[in-house]
CSV table of C-alpha atoms in Angstrom, one decimal:
chain,number,residue,atom,x,y,z
A,1,MET,CA,155.9,69.3,51.7
A,2,THR,CA,152.0,69.7,51.1
A,3,SER,CA,149.0,67.8,52.7
A,4,ASP,CA,149.3,64.6,50.1
A,5,ASN,CA,153.1,64.2,51.1
A,6,LYS,CA,154.2,64.9,47.5
A,7,PRO,CA,157.5,66.8,47.7
A,8,THR,CA,157.1,70.3,46.0
A,9,ILE,CA,159.7,71.6,43.4
A,10,LEU,CA,159.8,74.6,41.6
A,11,THR,CA,160.3,75.8,38.1
A,12,LEU,CA,161.2,79.1,37.3
A,13,MET,CA,160.7,79.7,33.2
A,14,GLY,CA,161.5,82.8,31.5
A,15,PRO,CA,163.1,84.5,28.0
A,16,THR,CA,166.9,85.3,27.7
A,17,ALA,CA,168.0,88.1,29.7
A,18,SER,CA,164.6,88.1,31.9
A,19,GLY,CA,166.4,87.9,35.5
A,20,LYS,CA,166.0,84.1,36.2
A,21,THR,CA,169.2,83.4,37.2
A,22,ALA,CA,169.6,86.5,39.9
A,23,LEU,CA,166.4,85.9,41.4
A,24,ALA,CA,167.3,82.0,41.5
A,25,MET,CA,170.7,83.2,43.3
A,26,GLU,CA,168.7,85.1,45.6
A,27,LEU,CA,166.6,82.4,46.8
A,28,VAL,CA,169.5,80.1,47.5
A,29,ALA,CA,171.1,83.0,49.6
A,30,ASN,CA,167.8,83.0,51.6
A,31,HIS,CA,166.7,79.4,51.4
A,32,ARG,CA,167.8,76.2,51.7
A,33,CYS,CA,167.3,75.5,47.8
A,34,GLU,CA,169.5,74.1,45.1
A,35,ILE,CA,169.6,75.1,41.3
A,36,ILE,CA,169.0,72.7,38.4
A,37,SER,CA,170.2,74.5,35.1
A,38,VAL,CA,167.4,74.2,32.4
A,39,ASP,CA,169.3,75.3,29.5
A,40,SER,CA,170.8,73.7,26.4
A,41,ALA,CA,173.8,75.8,26.0
A,42,LEU,CA,175.1,75.9,29.6
A,43,ILE,CA,175.6,71.9,29.6
A,44,TYR,CA,178.6,72.5,27.3
A,45,ARG,CA,182.1,72.9,28.6
A,46,GLY,CA,184.3,76.1,27.1
A,47,MET,CA,181.0,77.9,26.1
A,48,ASP,CA,180.9,80.5,29.1
A,49,ILE,CA,180.6,83.7,27.5
A,50,GLY,CA,178.3,83.3,24.9
A,51,SER,CA,175.7,81.5,26.7
A,52,ALA,CA,175.9,83.5,29.7
A,53,LYS,CA,176.7,81.1,32.2
A,54,PRO,CA,177.2,82.2,35.9
A,55,THR,CA,180.7,82.9,36.8
A,56,ALA,CA,183.1,80.6,39.0
A,57,GLU,CA,182.1,83.4,41.7
A,58,GLU,CA,178.5,83.0,41.5
A,59,LEU,CA,178.4,79.3,40.9
A,60,ALA,CA,180.7,79.1,44.2
A,61,LEU,CA,177.9,81.1,46.2
A,62,ALA,CA,175.0,79.2,44.3
A,63,PRO,CA,176.2,75.7,42.6
A,64,HIS,CA,173.9,74.9,39.2
A,65,ARG,CA,173.7,71.6,38.7
A,66,LEU,CA,173.8,70.1,34.9
A,67,ILE,CA,176.1,72.5,33.7
A,68,ASP,CA,179.4,71.9,32.3
A,69,ILE,CA,178.5,68.3,31.8
A,70,ARG,CA,179.1,67.7,27.8
A,71,ASP,CA,181.9,68.6,25.3
A,72,PRO,CA,180.9,70.8,22.6
A,73,ASN,CA,181.2,67.9,19.9
A,74,GLU,CA,178.7,65.7,22.1
A,75,SER,CA,175.1,65.4,21.5
A,76,TYR,CA,172.1,65.9,24.3
A,77,SER,CA,168.8,65.3,23.9
A,78,ALA,CA,165.5,66.1,26.0
A,79,ALA,CA,165.3,62.7,27.1
A,80,ASP,CA,169.2,62.9,28.5
A,81,PHE,CA,167.8,65.8,30.4
A,82,ARG,CA,164.8,64.3,31.7
A,83,THR,CA,167.0,61.3,33.5
A,84,ASP,CA,169.5,63.5,34.5
A,85,ALA,CA,167.2,66.0,36.1
A,86,ILE,CA,165.1,63.7,37.6
A,87,ASN,CA,168.3,62.2,39.4
A,88,GLU,CA,169.4,65.9,40.5
A,89,ILE,CA,165.7,66.5,42.2
A,90,GLU,CA,165.9,63.1,44.1
A,91,ALA,CA,169.3,63.7,45.3
A,92,ILE,CA,168.6,67.5,46.0
A,93,LEU,CA,165.1,66.4,47.8
A,94,ALA,CA,167.5,63.6,49.9
A,95,ALA,CA,169.6,66.4,51.0
A,96,GLY,CA,166.3,68.0,52.7
A,97,LYS,CA,166.2,70.5,50.3
A,98,THR,CA,163.8,72.5,47.4
A,99,PRO,CA,165.2,71.5,43.8
A,100,LEU,CA,164.7,74.7,41.8
A,101,LEU,CA,164.7,74.3,37.7
A,102,VAL,CA,166.0,77.5,36.2
A,103,GLY,CA,165.8,78.1,32.5
A,104,GLY,CA,164.8,78.9,29.1
A,105,THR,CA,165.1,75.8,27.5
A,106,MET,CA,161.7,75.1,27.2
A,107,LEU,CA,161.8,71.8,25.2
A,108,TYR,CA,163.4,70.7,28.3
A,109,PHE,CA,161.1,71.8,30.5
A,110,LYS,CA,158.2,70.0,28.6
A,111,ALA,CA,160.2,66.6,28.3
A,112,LEU,CA,160.4,66.8,32.3
A,113,LEU,CA,157.1,67.9,33.2
A,114,GLU,CA,155.1,66.3,30.3
A,115,GLY,CA,157.4,63.4,29.6
A,116,LEU,CA,158.7,61.7,26.3
A,117,SER,CA,157.4,59.2,24.0
A,118,PRO,CA,159.5,55.9,24.5
A,119,LEU,CA,161.1,56.2,20.7
A,120,PRO,CA,163.9,53.6,19.8
A,121,ALA,CA,167.3,54.8,19.5
A,122,ALA,CA,168.9,55.6,16.4
A,123,ASP,CA,170.0,52.6,14.4
A,124,GLU,CA,172.5,54.0,11.6
A,125,ALA,CA,172.4,51.3,9.6
A,126,ILE,CA,169.0,51.5,9.2
A,127,ARG,CA,169.5,55.2,8.4
A,128,ALA,CA,171.8,54.2,6.0
A,129,ASP,CA,169.2,52.1,3.8
A,130,ILE,CA,167.2,54.4,3.9
A,131,ALA,CA,169.4,56.8,2.6
A,132,GLN,CA,170.5,54.7,-0.3
A,133,GLU,CA,166.8,53.9,-0.8
A,134,ALA,CA,165.9,57.7,-1.5
A,135,ASP,CA,169.2,58.0,-3.5
A,136,THR,CA,167.9,55.4,-5.6
A,137,LEU,CA,164.1,55.2,-5.6
A,138,GLY,CA,163.6,58.9,-4.5
A,139,TRP,CA,161.8,60.3,-1.3
A,140,GLN,CA,158.7,60.7,-3.1
A,141,VAL,CA,158.2,56.4,-3.3
A,142,LEU,CA,159.8,56.4,0.3
A,143,HIS,CA,156.9,58.9,1.3
A,144,GLN,CA,154.6,56.5,-0.5
A,145,GLN,CA,155.9,53.8,1.9
A,146,LEU,CA,155.2,55.8,4.7
A,147,GLN,CA,151.6,56.5,3.9
A,148,GLN,CA,151.1,53.0,4.0
A,149,VAL,CA,152.1,52.3,7.5
A,150,ASP,CA,151.6,55.2,9.0
A,151,PRO,CA,149.3,57.9,7.3
A,152,VAL,CA,148.9,60.0,10.2
A,153,SER,CA,152.8,61.0,10.0
A,154,ALA,CA,152.5,61.5,6.0
A,155,GLU,CA,150.0,63.6,6.3
A,156,ARG,CA,151.9,66.0,8.6
A,157,ILE,CA,155.6,65.0,7.1
A,158,HIS,CA,156.2,66.4,3.4
A,159,PRO,CA,157.8,64.6,0.9
A,160,ASN,CA,160.9,67.4,0.7
A,161,ASP,CA,161.8,66.7,4.6
A,162,PRO,CA,164.2,64.1,4.7
A,163,GLN,CA,165.0,64.2,7.9
A,164,ARG,CA,161.7,63.7,9.5
A,165,LEU,CA,160.7,61.2,6.6
A,166,SER,CA,163.8,59.2,7.5
A,167,ARG,CA,163.0,59.3,11.0
A,168,ALA,CA,159.4,57.8,10.9
A,169,LEU,CA,160.4,55.5,8.7
A,170,GLU,CA,163.3,54.3,10.6
A,171,VAL,CA,160.9,53.9,13.8
A,172,TYR,CA,158.9,51.5,12.1
A,173,ARG,CA,161.7,49.3,10.8
A,174,ILE,CA,163.1,49.3,14.2
A,175,SER,CA,160.2,48.7,16.1
A,176,GLY,CA,157.6,47.5,13.9
A,177,LYS,CA,155.2,50.2,15.4
A,178,SER,CA,154.5,53.5,13.5
A,179,LEU,CA,156.0,57.0,15.0
A,180,THR,CA,152.0,57.8,15.6
A,181,GLU,CA,151.5,54.7,17.8
A,182,LEU,CA,154.6,55.6,19.9
A,183,THR,CA,153.9,58.8,20.7
A,184,GLN,CA,150.5,58.3,22.0
A,185,VAL,CA,152.4,56.7,25.1
A,186,LYS,CA,153.8,59.0,27.6
A,187,ALA,CA,156.4,58.7,30.8
A,188,GLU,CA,154.9,58.4,34.0
A,189,ALA,CA,153.8,61.3,35.8
A,190,LEU,CA,156.3,62.9,37.8
A,191,PRO,CA,155.8,62.3,41.6
A,192,TYR,CA,156.1,65.8,43.0
A,193,ASN,CA,154.1,69.0,43.5
A,194,VAL,CA,155.4,71.2,40.9
A,195,VAL,CA,155.0,75.0,41.4
A,196,GLN,CA,155.8,76.8,37.9
A,197,PHE,CA,156.7,80.5,38.0
A,198,GLY,CA,157.5,82.3,34.9
A,199,ILE,CA,159.4,85.7,34.8
A,200,ALA,CA,159.8,88.3,32.2
A,201,PRO,CA,159.6,92.5,31.7
A,202,LYS,CA,156.4,94.0,31.1
A,203,ASP,CA,157.5,96.2,28.7
A,204,ARG,CA,159.0,94.0,25.7
A,205,LYS,CA,161.0,96.9,24.6
A,206,LEU,CA,163.0,96.8,28.0
A,207,LEU,CA,163.7,92.9,27.2
A,208,HIS,CA,165.1,94.4,23.9
A,209,GLN,CA,167.2,96.4,25.3
A,210,VAL,CA,168.7,94.6,27.5
A,211,ILE,CA,169.4,91.6,25.3
A,212,GLU,CA,171.6,94.3,23.2
A,213,GLN,CA,173.6,95.6,26.5
A,214,ARG,CA,174.2,91.8,27.3
A,215,PHE,CA,175.8,91.1,24.0
A,216,LYS,CA,177.6,94.0,23.7
A,217,LEU,CA,179.0,93.2,27.2
A,218,MET,CA,179.8,89.5,26.0
A,219,LEU,CA,182.2,90.2,23.6
A,220,ASN,CA,183.6,93.0,25.6
A,221,GLN,CA,184.1,90.0,28.0
A,222,GLY,CA,186.1,88.2,25.0
A,223,PHE,CA,183.2,86.4,23.4
A,224,ILE,CA,184.8,86.5,19.7
A,225,GLU,CA,187.8,84.8,21.4
A,226,GLU,CA,185.7,82.5,23.0
A,227,VAL,CA,184.3,81.3,19.7
A,228,GLN,CA,188.1,81.3,18.1
A,229,ALA,CA,189.6,78.6,20.7
A,230,LEU,CA,186.4,76.5,19.8
A,231,LYS,CA,186.8,76.9,16.3
A,232,ALA,CA,190.7,76.4,16.5
A,233,ARG,CA,190.0,72.9,17.8
A,234,GLY,CA,189.8,71.7,14.6
A,235,ASP,CA,187.0,68.8,15.7
A,236,LEU,CA,183.8,71.4,15.8
A,237,HIS,CA,181.6,72.5,13.0
A,238,ILE,CA,179.0,74.8,12.4
A,239,ASP,CA,175.8,72.8,12.1
A,240,LEU,CA,176.7,70.8,15.5
A,241,PRO,CA,174.1,71.6,18.1
A,242,SER,CA,176.3,73.3,20.4
A,243,MET,CA,177.4,75.7,17.7
A,244,ARG,CA,173.7,76.3,16.5
A,245,CYS,CA,173.5,78.0,20.0
A,246,VAL,CA,172.1,81.8,19.5
A,247,GLY,CA,175.5,84.2,19.2
A,248,TYR,CA,177.8,81.2,18.8
A,249,ARG,CA,176.6,80.7,15.1
A,250,GLN,CA,176.9,84.3,14.3
A,251,VAL,CA,180.4,84.9,15.9
A,252,TRP,CA,181.4,81.7,14.0
A,253,GLN,CA,180.2,82.6,10.5
A,254,TYR,CA,181.7,86.3,11.1
A,255,LEU,CA,185.2,84.4,11.7
A,256,GLU,CA,184.5,82.6,8.4
A,257,GLY,CA,184.3,86.0,7.0
A,258,GLU,CA,180.9,85.8,5.9
A,259,TYR,CA,179.9,89.1,7.9
A,260,ASP,CA,181.7,92.2,8.9
A,261,TYR,CA,181.6,93.1,12.7
A,262,ASP,CA,178.5,95.2,12.6
A,263,THR,CA,176.5,92.5,10.6
A,264,MET,CA,177.9,90.1,13.2
A,265,VAL,CA,176.4,92.1,16.1
A,266,GLU,CA,173.3,92.7,14.7
A,267,LYS,CA,172.1,89.6,13.3
A,268,SER,CA,173.1,88.2,16.9
A,269,VAL,CA,171.1,90.6,18.2
A,270,VAL,CA,168.1,90.0,16.3
A,271,ALA,CA,168.9,86.2,17.0
A,272,THR,CA,168.3,86.7,20.6
A,273,ARG,CA,165.4,88.8,20.4
A,274,GLN,CA,163.5,86.1,18.2
A,275,LEU,CA,164.7,83.5,20.6
A,276,ALA,CA,163.0,85.4,23.2
A,277,LYS,CA,159.7,86.1,21.4
A,278,ARG,CA,159.4,82.2,21.0
A,279,GLN,CA,160.2,81.5,24.4
A,280,LEU,CA,157.9,83.8,25.6
A,281,THR,CA,155.0,82.5,22.8
A,282,TRP,CA,155.6,79.3,24.5
A,283,LEU,CA,155.1,80.5,27.9
A,284,ARG,CA,151.8,82.1,27.5
A,285,GLY,CA,150.5,79.0,26.4
A,286,TRP,CA,151.7,77.2,29.5
A,287,THR,CA,149.4,76.1,32.0
A,288,GLU,CA,149.4,76.6,36.0
A,289,LEU,CA,152.2,79.3,35.2
A,290,ASN,CA,152.6,81.9,38.0
A,291,TRP,CA,154.0,85.2,36.5
A,292,LEU,CA,156.6,87.5,37.9
A,293,GLU,CA,158.1,90.9,36.6
A,294,SER,CA,161.5,91.5,36.1
A,295,GLY,CA,162.9,93.2,39.0
A,296,ASP,CA,159.7,93.1,41.4
A,297,GLU,CA,160.7,93.4,45.2
A,298,SER,CA,158.4,90.9,45.8
A,299,ASN,CA,159.7,88.1,43.5
A,300,LEU,CA,161.8,86.5,46.3
A,301,ALA,CA,159.2,86.0,49.0
A,302,ARG,CA,156.6,84.6,46.3
A,303,LEU,CA,159.0,82.0,45.6
A,304,ILE,CA,160.2,81.4,49.3
A,305,HIS,CA,156.5,80.6,50.0
A,306,TYR,CA,156.3,77.5,48.4
A,307,CYS,CA,159.9,76.3,49.6
A,308,ARG,CA,160.3,73.3,52.1
């Protein structure tokens, strides 16, 4: 607790393969913390190797909340995450422990810390009507409609972007309010003191080496067989959010015969490096972030300082 009586929660963010999980587990072993996973791949059951999910042995030592909570054919939004994470935070605090939110899905962190606009849920009937109008009139006409009801969004959304254009019109037709108006309303601030940490190696070349080594280890552990099993279910396809996860998409395409083995490995490593770059770019713009260097022996002590 701090002097203002708000409970403290910790966040540990970083690019893929930066050592987040290892440091988090070390903290759990040395202090009364519980981990909440902030990772859009770890939520899915049956996606273990390619997501670098902690092993059963590791989870027995340091349980992670919000792992294995969805089937790969189900959707899970940032809003879902915020609701679930707050529930888990409250449960951990009630048990007298410090919540430690660990992961690399920056959209989830942003949703939790900054809140989300109260946008209406999708309405399939209205969405179908919009699609029918687009087939009949063309997206340019629908873009003109959007200009009339939400000129700010129309300026931002190109007429050749049907997904975002459709959603903006759908929001207006459901709520009677523009997307611009609704996105100006944010959720209430969290009632916690949030101490934020970011972790990454100083040398990006080192991160690239670890990414390549880790992917090859995944292949040795049976990653291709894991994707084969998911593919064999018959109810999954490559455009699902779960199958768009880095590595899974490339292995799926390899199994479809689109790539040879070496090309699949190369594309997977490159895609993972690009993901790490996006994560680092996002983190560099993050405010109030305390930076840790991967592997630094002082990291644990710095985290423990803030535990209850």
